[in-house]
Coordinates of C-alpha atoms in Angstrom, one line a residue:
M1 CA 5.7 34.2 -29.9
A2 CA 4.3 34.6 -26.1
D3 CA 0.7 34.8 -27.1
N4 CA -0.6 32.9 -23.9
F5 CA 2.3 30.5 -24.0
L6 CA 2.1 31.0 -20.3
E7 CA -1.3 30.6 -19.5
R8 CA -1.7 27.7 -21.8
H9 CA 1.1 25.6 -19.9
R10 CA 0.0 26.6 -16.7
E11 CA -3.6 25.0 -17.7
E12 CA -2.2 22.0 -19.0
Y13 CA 0.0 21.7 -15.9
E14 CA -3.0 22.0 -13.6
L15 CA -4.8 19.1 -15.5
R16 CA -1.7 16.9 -15.2
K17 CA -1.8 17.5 -11.7
A18 CA -5.2 17.0 -10.9
A19 CA -5.1 13.7 -12.7
W20 CA -1.8 12.8 -10.8
L21 CA -3.5 13.6 -7.5
R22 CA -6.7 11.8 -8.2
K23 CA -4.7 8.5 -9.2
K24 CA -2.4 9.0 -6.1
K25 CA -5.8 9.1 -3.7
H26 CA -6.6 5.7 -5.3
L27 CA -3.3 3.9 -4.5
A28 CA -3.3 1.8 -1.6
R29 CA -0.9 2.5 1.3
Q30 CA 1.7 0.0 2.3
P31 CA 2.1 -0.5 5.8
K32 CA 5.3 0.7 7.5
A33 CA 7.6 -2.0 8.8
R34 CA 7.8 -1.8 12.4
L35 CA 11.3 -2.6 14.0
Q36 CA 10.8 -5.1 17.3
K37 CA 12.7 -4.1 20.6
P38 CA 14.4 -7.0 22.0
D39 CA 13.0 -8.2 25.3
D40 CA 16.4 -7.3 27.0
E41 CA 17.2 -3.7 26.5
A42 CA 20.6 -4.4 27.8
L43 CA 21.7 -5.9 24.2

């Protein structure tokens, strides 16, 4: 039953991970919203 079970699943995991990382690199980053400080710091 355990004939290369872990090795095969590890290889499949590595392939899925590599594909995910390639896809992730091509996604555009969304700019972070910047909070504006009020002019009067006493508020």
